[in-house]
Coordinates of C-alpha atoms in Angstrom, one line a residue:
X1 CA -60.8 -11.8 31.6
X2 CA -59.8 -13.3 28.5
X3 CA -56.3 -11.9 28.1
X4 CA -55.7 -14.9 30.5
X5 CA -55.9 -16.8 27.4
X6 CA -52.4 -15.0 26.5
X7 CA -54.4 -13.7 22.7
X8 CA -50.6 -12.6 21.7
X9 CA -50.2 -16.2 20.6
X10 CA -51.3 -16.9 17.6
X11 CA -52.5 -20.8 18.1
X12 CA -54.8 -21.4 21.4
X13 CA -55.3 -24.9 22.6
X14 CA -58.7 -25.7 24.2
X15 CA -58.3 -27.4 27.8
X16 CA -60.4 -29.6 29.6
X17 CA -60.2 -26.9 32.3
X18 CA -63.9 -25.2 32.5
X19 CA -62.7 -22.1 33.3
X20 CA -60.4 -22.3 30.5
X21 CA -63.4 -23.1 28.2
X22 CA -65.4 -20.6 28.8
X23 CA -62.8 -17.7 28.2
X24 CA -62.2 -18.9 25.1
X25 CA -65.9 -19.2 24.3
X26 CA -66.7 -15.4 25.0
X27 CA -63.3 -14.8 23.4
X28 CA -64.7 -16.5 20.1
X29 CA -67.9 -14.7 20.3
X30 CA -66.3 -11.4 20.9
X31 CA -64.5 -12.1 17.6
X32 CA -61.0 -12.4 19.6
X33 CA -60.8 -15.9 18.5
X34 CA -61.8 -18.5 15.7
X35 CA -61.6 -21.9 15.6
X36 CA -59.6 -23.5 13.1
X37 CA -59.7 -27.5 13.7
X38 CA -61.2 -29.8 16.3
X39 CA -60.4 -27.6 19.6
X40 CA -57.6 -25.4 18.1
X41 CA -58.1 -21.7 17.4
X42 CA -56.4 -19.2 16.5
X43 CA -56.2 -15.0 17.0
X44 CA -55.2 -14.2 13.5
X45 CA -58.4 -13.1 11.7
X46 CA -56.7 -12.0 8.4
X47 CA -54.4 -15.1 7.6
X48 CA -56.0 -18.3 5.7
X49 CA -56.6 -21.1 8.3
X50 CA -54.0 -23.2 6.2
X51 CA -51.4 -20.7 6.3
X52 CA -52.3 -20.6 10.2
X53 CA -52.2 -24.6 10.3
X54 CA -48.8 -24.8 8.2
X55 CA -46.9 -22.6 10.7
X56 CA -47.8 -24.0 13.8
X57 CA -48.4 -27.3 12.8
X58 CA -44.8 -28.7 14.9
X59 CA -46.6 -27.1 17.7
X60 CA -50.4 -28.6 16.9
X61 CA -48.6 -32.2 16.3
X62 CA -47.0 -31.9 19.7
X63 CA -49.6 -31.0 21.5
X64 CA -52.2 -33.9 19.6
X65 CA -49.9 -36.4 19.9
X66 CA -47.5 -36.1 22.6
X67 CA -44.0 -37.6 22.0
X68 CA -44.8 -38.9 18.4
X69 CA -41.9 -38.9 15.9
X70 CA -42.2 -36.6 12.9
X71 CA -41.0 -39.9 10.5
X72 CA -40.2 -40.8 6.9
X73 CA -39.8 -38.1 4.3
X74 CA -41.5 -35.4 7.1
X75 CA -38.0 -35.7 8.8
X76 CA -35.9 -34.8 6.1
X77 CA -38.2 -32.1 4.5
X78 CA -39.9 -30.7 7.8
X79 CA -43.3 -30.0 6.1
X80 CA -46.5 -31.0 4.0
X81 CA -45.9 -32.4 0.4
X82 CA -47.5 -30.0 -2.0
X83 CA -50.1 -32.5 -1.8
X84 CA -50.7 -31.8 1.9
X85 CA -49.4 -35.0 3.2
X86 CA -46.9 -35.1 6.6
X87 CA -46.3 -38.4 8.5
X88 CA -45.7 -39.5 12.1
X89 CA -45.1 -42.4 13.7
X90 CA -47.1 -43.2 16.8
X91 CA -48.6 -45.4 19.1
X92 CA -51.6 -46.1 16.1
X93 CA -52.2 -46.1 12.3
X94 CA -54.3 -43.6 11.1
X95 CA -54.9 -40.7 8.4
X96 CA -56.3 -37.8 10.1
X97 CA -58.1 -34.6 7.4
X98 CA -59.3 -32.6 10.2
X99 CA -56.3 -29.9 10.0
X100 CA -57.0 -27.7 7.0
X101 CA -54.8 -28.1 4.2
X102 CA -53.1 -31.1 6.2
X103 CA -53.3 -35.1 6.1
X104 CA -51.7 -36.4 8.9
X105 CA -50.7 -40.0 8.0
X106 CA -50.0 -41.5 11.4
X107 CA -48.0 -44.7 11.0
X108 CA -48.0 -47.6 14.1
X109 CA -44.2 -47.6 14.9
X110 CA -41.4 -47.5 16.9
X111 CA -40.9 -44.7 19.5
X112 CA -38.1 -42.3 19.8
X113 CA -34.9 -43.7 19.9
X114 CA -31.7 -42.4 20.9
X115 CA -30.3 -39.8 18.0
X116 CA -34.4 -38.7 17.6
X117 CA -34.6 -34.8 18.3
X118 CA -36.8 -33.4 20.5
X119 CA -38.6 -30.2 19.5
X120 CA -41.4 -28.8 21.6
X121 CA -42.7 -32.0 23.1
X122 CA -42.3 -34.1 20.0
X123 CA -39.5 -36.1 18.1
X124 CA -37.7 -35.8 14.6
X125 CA -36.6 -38.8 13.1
X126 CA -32.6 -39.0 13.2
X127 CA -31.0 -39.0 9.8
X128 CA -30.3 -42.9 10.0
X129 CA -33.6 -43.4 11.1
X130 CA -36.0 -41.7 8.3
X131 CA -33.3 -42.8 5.4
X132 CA -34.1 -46.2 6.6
X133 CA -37.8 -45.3 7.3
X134 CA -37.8 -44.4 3.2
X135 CA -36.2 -47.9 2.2
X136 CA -39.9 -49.2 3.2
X137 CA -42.5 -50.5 0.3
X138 CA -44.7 -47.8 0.0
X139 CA -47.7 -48.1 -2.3
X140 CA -48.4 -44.7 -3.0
X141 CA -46.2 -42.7 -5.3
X142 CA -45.3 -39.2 -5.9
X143 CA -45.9 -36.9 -3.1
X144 CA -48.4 -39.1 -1.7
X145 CA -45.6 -41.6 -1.0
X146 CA -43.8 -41.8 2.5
X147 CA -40.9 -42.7 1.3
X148 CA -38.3 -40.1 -0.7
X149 CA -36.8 -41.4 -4.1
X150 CA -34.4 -43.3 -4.0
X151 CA -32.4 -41.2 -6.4
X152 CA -32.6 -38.3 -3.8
X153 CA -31.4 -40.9 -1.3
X154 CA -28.6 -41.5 -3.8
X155 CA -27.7 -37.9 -4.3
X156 CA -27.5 -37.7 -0.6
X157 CA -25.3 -40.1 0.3
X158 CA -22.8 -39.0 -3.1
X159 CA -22.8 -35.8 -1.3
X160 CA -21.2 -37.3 1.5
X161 CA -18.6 -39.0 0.0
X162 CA -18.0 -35.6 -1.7
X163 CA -18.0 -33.7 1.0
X164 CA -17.1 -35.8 3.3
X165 CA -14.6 -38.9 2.2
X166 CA -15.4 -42.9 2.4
X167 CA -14.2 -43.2 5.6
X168 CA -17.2 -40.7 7.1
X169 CA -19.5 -43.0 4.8
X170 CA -18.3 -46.1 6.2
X171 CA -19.1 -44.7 10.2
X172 CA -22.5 -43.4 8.7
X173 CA -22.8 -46.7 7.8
X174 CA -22.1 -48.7 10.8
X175 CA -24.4 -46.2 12.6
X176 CA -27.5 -47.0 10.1
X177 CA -26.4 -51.0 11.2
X178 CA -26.7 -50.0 15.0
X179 CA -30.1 -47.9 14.2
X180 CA -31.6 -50.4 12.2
X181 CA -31.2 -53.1 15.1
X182 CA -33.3 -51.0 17.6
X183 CA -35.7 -50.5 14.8
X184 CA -35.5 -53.8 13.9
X185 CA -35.2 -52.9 10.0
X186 CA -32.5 -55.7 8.8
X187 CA -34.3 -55.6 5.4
X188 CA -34.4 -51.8 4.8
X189 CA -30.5 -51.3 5.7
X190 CA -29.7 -54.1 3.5
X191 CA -30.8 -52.1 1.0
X192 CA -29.0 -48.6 2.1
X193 CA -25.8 -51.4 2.4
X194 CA -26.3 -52.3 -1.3
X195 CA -26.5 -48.4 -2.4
X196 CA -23.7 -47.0 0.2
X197 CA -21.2 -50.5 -1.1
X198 CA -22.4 -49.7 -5.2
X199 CA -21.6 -45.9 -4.7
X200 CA -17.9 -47.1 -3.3
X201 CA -17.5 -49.3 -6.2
X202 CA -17.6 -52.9 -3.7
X203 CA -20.7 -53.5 -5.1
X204 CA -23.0 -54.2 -8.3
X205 CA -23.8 -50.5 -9.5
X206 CA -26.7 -51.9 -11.6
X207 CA -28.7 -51.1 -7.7
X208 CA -28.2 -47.7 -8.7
X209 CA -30.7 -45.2 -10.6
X210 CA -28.6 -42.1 -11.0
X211 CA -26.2 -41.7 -14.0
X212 CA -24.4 -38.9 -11.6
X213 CA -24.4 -42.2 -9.0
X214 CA -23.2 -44.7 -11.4
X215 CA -21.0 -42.3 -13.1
X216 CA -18.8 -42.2 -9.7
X217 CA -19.4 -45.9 -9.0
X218 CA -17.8 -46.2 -13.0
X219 CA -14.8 -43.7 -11.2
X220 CA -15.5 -40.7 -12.8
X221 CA -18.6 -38.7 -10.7
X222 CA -20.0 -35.3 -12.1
X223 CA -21.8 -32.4 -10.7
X224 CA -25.6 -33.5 -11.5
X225 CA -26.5 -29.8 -10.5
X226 CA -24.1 -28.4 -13.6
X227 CA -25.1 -31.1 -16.2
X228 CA -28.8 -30.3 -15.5
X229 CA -27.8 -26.5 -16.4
X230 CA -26.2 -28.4 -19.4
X231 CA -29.1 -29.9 -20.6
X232 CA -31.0 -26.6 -20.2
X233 CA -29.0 -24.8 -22.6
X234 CA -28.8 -27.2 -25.1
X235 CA -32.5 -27.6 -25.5
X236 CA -32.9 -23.8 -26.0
X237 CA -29.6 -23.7 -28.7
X238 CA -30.3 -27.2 -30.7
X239 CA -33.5 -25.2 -32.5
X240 CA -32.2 -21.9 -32.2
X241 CA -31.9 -19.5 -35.4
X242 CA -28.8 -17.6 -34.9
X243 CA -27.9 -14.5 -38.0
X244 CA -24.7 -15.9 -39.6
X245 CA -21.7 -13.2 -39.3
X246 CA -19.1 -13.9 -41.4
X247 CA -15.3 -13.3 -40.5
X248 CA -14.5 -10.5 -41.9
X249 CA -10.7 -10.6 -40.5
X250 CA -9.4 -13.2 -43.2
X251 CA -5.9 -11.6 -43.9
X252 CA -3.3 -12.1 -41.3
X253 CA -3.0 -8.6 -40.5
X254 CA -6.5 -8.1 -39.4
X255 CA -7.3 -11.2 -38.1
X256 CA -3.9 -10.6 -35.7
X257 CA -5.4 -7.0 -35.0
X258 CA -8.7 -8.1 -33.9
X259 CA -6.8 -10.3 -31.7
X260 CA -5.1 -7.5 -29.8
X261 CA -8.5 -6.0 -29.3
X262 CA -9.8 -9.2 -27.8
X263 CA -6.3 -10.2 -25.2
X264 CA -6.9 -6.8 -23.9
X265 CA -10.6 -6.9 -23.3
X266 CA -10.3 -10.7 -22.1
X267 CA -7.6 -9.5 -19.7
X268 CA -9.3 -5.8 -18.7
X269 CA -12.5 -7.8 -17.6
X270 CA -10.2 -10.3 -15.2
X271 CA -8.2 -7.6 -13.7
X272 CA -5.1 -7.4 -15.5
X273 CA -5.7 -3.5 -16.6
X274 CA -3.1 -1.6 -18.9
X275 CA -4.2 1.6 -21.4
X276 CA -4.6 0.5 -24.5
X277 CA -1.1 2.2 -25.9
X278 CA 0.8 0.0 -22.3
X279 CA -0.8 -3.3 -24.2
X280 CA 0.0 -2.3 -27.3
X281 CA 3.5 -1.3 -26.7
X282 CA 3.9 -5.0 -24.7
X283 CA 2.4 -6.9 -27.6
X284 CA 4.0 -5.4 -30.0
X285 CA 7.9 -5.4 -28.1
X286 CA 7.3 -8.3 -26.4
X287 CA 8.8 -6.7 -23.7
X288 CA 7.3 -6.1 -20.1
X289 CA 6.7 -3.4 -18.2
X290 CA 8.9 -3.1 -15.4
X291 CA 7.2 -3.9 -12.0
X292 CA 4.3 -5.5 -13.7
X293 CA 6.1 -8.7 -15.3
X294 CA 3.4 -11.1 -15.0
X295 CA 0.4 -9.1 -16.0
X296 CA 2.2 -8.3 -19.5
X297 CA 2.9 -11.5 -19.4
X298 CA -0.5 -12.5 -19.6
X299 CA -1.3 -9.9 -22.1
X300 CA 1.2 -11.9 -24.2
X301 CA 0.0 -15.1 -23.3
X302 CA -3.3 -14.6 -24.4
X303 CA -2.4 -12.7 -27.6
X304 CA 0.0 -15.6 -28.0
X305 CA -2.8 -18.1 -28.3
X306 CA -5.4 -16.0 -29.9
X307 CA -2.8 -14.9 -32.7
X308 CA -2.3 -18.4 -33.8
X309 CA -4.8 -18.8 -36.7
X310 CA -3.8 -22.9 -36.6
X311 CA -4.3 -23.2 -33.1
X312 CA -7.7 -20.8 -32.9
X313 CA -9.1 -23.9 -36.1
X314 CA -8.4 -26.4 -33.2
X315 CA -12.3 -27.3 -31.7
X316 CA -12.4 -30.7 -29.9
X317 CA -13.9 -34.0 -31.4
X318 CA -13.6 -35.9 -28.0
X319 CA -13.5 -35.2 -24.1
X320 CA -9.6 -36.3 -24.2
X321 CA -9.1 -33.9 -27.2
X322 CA -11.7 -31.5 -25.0
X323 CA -8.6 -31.6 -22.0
X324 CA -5.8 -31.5 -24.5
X325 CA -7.0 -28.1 -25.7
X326 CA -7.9 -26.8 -22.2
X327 CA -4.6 -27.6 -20.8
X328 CA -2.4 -26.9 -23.6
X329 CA -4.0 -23.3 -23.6
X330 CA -3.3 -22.6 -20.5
X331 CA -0.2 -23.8 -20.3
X332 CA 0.8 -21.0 -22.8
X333 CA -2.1 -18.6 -21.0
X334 CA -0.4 -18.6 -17.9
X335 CA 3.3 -19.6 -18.4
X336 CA 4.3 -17.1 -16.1
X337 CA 1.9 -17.8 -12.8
X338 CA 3.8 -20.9 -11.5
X339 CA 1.5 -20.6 -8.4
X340 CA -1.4 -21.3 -10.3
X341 CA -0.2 -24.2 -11.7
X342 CA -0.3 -23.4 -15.8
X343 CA -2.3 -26.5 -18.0
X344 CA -3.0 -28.6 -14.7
X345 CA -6.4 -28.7 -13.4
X346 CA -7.5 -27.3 -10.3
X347 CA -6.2 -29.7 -6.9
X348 CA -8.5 -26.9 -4.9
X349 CA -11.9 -25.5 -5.0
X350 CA -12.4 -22.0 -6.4
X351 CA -15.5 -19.7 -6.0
X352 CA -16.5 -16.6 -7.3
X353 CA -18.6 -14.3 -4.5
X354 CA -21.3 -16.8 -3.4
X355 CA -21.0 -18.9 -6.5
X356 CA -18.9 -22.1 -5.8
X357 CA -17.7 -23.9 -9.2
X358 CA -18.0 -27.5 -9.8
X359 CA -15.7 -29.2 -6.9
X360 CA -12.1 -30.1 -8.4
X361 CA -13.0 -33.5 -8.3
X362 CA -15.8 -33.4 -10.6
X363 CA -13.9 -31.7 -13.1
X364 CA -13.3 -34.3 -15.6
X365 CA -16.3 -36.1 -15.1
X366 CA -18.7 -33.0 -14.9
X367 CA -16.8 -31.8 -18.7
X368 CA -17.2 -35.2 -20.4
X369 CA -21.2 -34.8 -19.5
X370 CA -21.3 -31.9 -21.0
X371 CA -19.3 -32.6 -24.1
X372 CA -22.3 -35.3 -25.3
X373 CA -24.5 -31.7 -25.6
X374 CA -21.7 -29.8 -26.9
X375 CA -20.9 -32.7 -29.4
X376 CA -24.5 -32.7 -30.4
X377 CA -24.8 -29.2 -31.6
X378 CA -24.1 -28.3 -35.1
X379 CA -24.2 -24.0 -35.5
X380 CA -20.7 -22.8 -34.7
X381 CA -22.8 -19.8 -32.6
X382 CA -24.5 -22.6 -30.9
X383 CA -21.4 -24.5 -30.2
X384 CA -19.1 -21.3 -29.1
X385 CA -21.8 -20.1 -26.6
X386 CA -22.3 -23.5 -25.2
X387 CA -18.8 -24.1 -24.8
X388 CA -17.8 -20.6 -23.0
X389 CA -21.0 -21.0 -20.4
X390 CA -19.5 -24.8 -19.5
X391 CA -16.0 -24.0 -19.5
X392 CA -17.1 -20.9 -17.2
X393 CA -19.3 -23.0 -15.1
X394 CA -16.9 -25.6 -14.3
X395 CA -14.1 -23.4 -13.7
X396 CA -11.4 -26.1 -14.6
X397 CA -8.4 -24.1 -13.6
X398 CA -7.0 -22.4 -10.5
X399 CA -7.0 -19.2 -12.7
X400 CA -7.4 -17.9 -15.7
X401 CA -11.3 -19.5 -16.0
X402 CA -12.4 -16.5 -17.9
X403 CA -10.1 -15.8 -20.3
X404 CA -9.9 -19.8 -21.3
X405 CA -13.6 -19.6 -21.8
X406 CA -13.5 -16.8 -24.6
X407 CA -11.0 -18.6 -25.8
X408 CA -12.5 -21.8 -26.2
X409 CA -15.6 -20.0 -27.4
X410 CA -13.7 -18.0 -30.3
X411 CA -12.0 -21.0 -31.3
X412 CA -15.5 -22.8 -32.3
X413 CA -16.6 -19.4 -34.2
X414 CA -13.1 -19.3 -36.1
X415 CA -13.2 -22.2 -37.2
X416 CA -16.9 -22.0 -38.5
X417 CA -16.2 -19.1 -40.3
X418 CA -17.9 -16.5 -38.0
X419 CA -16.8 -13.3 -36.8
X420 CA -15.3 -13.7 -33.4
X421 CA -16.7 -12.3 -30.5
X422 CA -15.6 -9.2 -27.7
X423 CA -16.8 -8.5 -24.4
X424 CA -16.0 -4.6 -24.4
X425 CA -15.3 -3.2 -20.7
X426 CA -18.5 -1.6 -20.6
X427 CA -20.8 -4.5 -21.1
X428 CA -19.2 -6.5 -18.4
X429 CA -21.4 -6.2 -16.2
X430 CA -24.5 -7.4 -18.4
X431 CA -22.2 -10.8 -19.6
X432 CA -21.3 -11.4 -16.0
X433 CA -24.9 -10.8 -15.0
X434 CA -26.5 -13.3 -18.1
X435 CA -23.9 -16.0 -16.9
X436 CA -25.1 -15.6 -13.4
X437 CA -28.7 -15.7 -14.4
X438 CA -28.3 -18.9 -15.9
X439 CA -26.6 -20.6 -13.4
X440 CA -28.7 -19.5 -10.6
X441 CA -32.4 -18.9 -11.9
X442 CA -31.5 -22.0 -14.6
X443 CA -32.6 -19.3 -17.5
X444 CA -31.0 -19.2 -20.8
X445 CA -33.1 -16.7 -22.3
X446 CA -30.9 -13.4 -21.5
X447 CA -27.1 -15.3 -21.5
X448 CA -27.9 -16.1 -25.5
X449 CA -29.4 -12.7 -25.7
X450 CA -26.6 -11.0 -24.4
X451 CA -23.9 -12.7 -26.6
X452 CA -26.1 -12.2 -29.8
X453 CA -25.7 -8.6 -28.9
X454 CA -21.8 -8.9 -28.3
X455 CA -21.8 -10.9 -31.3
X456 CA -23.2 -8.2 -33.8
X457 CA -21.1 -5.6 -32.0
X458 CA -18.3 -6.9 -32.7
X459 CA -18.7 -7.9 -36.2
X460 CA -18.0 -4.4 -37.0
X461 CA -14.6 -5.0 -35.8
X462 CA -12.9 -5.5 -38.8
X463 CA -9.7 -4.0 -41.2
X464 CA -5.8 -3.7 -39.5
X465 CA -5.7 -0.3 -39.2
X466 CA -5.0 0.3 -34.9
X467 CA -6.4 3.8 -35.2
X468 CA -9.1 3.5 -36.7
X469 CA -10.3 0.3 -34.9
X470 CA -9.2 2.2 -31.6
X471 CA -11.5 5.6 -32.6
X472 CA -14.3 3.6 -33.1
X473 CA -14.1 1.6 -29.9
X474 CA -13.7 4.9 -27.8
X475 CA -17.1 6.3 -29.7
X476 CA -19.1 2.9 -29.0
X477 CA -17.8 3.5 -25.3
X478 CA -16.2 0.0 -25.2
X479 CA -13.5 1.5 -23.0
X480 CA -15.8 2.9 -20.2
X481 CA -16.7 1.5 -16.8
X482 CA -19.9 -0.4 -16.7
X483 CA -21.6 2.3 -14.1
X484 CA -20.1 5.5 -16.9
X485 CA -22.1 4.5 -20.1
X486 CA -23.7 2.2 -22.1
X487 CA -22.7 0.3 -24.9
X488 CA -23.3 2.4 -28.5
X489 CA -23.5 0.0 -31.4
X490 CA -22.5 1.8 -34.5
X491 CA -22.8 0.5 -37.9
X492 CA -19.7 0.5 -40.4
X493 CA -20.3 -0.5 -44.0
X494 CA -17.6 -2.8 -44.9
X495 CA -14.8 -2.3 -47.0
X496 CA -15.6 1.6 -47.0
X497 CA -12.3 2.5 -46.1
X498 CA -11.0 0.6 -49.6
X499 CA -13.6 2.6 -51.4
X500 CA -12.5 5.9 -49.2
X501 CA -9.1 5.2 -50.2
X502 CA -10.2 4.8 -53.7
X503 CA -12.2 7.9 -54.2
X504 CA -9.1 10.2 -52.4
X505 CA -6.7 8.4 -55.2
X506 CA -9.0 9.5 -58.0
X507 CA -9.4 13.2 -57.0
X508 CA -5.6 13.1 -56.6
X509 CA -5.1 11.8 -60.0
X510 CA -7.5 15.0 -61.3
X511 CA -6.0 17.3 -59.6
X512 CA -2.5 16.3 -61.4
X513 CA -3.9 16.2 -64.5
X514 CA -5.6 19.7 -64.3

């Protein structure tokens, strides 16, 4: 008799029918059924009642109060605060604790108007309605608060223009003028007017309380989202203890051989894939191989930059110097991809997988941010690994992103003295991987990890002898694929070829003298 009551759902109403009431009594004494508010039960004996309250509650709310409005910040974020707290508008004012887990805040207002959405038997605020609806004077604050930040309102409305343009602003607008007459809220869309008119630079930004708002209202905008990344990093690297490594390459020979070493690396990792005698024969010819012009050409160009000891001191004292640098490197990087358009930023978005870089009109503004942390840090370690992660991160260029980024990042350990750092073919996977971790979990632990490692690997990269440098590559398995091996770090004692050499030249002498 009680599988009348339907017991496949999990939320059961109780009814005013007397039939109806008595199946669902024998149903809760036959332990079919528990109650779990004021004449709401539910089948699910395992679950916590507030994890039973929180999924249904659309349907509880609908059912209580009949063609309320879900208002305010409940429109925009569809459930409780963390504090518990959802809000309606309805026909009375009330706050309402029976629902566990739950206070209902039930604000006297307005019915549904046109644009409201109705779900299951009760409305959702329109967009223009709860942004106005969150230009009210609350008194609580925090999560307890009806209203949403006004900062989050801000974001919200940057994204548009983002997104979207002015001119899809300027209709949103004019709809939040027609909305706010029906709702009669002249006072709250004055204020949205103020905010919308400051973000488009008609109106005193001093209204605003974002830098990323007042940054585009001051004409250049940033990506908020990077610069908080930014700011991440920099509070781990500012007190971080890093081992000194110091370049070991300080003749022109071996400096311009560890520079081979790291144009073919750079350029393996992107793609651009030659054996190590193709490269070699290219850099040192300066000739390309037929059918593959532009990928020895950008073998050359990055061995062209990287070679130049002068250009490699260069690290930026301001964001225009900052550009300068970027540009001019590229430029020379990728002389020969016209279609990427070499030393111009991007004019299109770029993504990588699911990742999509900082928007192509952020570029400038999203760089200058984080040149204040960059500019703040003094350890050239600290410096070169910030610098590679924001260059990366913003993706300036059409192409070429990666290889610009090592760049940039050897530059700042050049010119501080330090040995400079390679990403071998087999640990690409575990940089790509520590870059990716940062960006989308926001930790900085395993990125600086990972480049310590890379940095100590490579300082035993030293001397201008291609053989020997090449030997001991194969037997770390620098050359292998990622899913082959794992990256062997082998000690070498410095300067033990001179005493090698040495040694042999003494028994020589012996022997002749015998």
């Amino acid at each position: 008799m009680a599988d009348a009551l339907n017991l496949s759902k999990e939320i059961i109403f109780s009814s005013s029918d007397s039939n109806t009431s008595r199946k669902i009594s024998l149903a809760e004494k036959a332990g079919k059924l528990k109650k779990i508010a004021p004449r709401v039960y539910t089948t699910n004996m395992l679950d916590s009642v507030e994890g039973v309250v929180k999924r249904n509650l659309i349907d509880i709310l609908a059912w209580r109060y009949p063609n309320a409005v879900i208002s305010h910040r409940s429109a925009q974020e569809l459930h409780p605060t963390d504090d518990g707290d959802f809000f309606l508008t309805y026909n009375f004012r009330k706050k309402i604790s029976d629902l566990p887990g739950i206070t209902l805040n039930i604000n006297e207002g307005p019915k549904a108007i046109e644009g409201d959405i109705l779900l299951n038997g009760i409305f959702i605020a329109s967009e223009y309605r709860w942004m106005l609806e969150c230009m009210q004077i609350s008194k609580r604050r925090g999560e307890q608060s009806k209203v949403l930040p006004i900062s989050f309102i801000e974001n919200r409305l940057e994204k548009m223009i983002l997104i979207q343009g002015e001119d899809k602003l300027n209709e949103f607008r004019d709809k939040l003028r027609e909305v706010s007459v029906l709702l009669n809220m002249p006072v709250e869309f004055e204020k949205l007017n103020r905010i919308i008119s400051a973000l488009m630079s008609t109106h005193n930004v001093n209204v605003l309380t974002n830098d990323s708002s007042r940054a585009r209202a001051a004409g250049m905008p940033y990506d908020a989202a990077r610069v908080e990344l930014f700011s991440i990093l920099f509070e781990t690297l500012k007190d971080y203890f890093f081992v000194e490594r110091t370049n070991k390459n300080t003749d022109e020979d071996s400096y311009r051989m560890f520079s081979f070493f790291e144009g073919y690396f750079s350029n393996y990792i992107e793609g651009t894939r030659f054996t190590i005698d193709e490269a070699k024969s290219i850099v040192e010819t300066g000739i390309a191989i037929p059918k593959r012009i532009k990928d020895s050409h950008d073998i050359l160009g990055t061995f062209t930059v990287i070679s130049n000891r002068s250009e490699m001191n260069k690290i930026p004292s301001t964001p225009e110097e900052l550009f300068e640098l970027l540009q001019n490197r590229h430029r020379i990087l990728m002389r020969e991809r016209e279609d990427y358009n070499p030393g111009q930023f991007k004019d299109k978005n770029n993504q990588a997988g699911n990742t999509l870089f900082v928007d192509h009109r952020l570029v400038r503004g999203t760089l200058i941010q984080g040149f204040k942390y960059y500019a703040a840090l003094k350890e050239p370690m600290a410096r070169a690994i910030f610098m590679m992660f924001m260059i990366s991160e913003v993706h300036p260029f059409i192409d070429g992103n990666g290889r610009i980024a090592r760049i940039m990042m050897n530059s700042e350990l050049f010119r501080g003295g330090q040995s400079r750092i390679i990403v071998p073919t087999v640990f690409r996977e575990d940089y790509i991987l520590a870059l990716r971790k940062l960006t989308r979990s926001k930790e900085p632990a395993t990125y600086i990890r990972v480049m310590e490692k890379l940095h100590k690997f490579s300082d035993n990269l030293y001397g201008d002898d291609f053989d020997e440098l090449n030997n001991y590559l194969v037997e770390c398995n620098a050359y292998e694929e990622p899913e082959k091996a794992h990256l062997k770090y082998i000690e070498r004692v410095f300067g033990q070829k001179s005493k090698d050499d040495f040694d042999k030249a003494l028994e020589d002498e012996k022997r002749q003298t015998k």
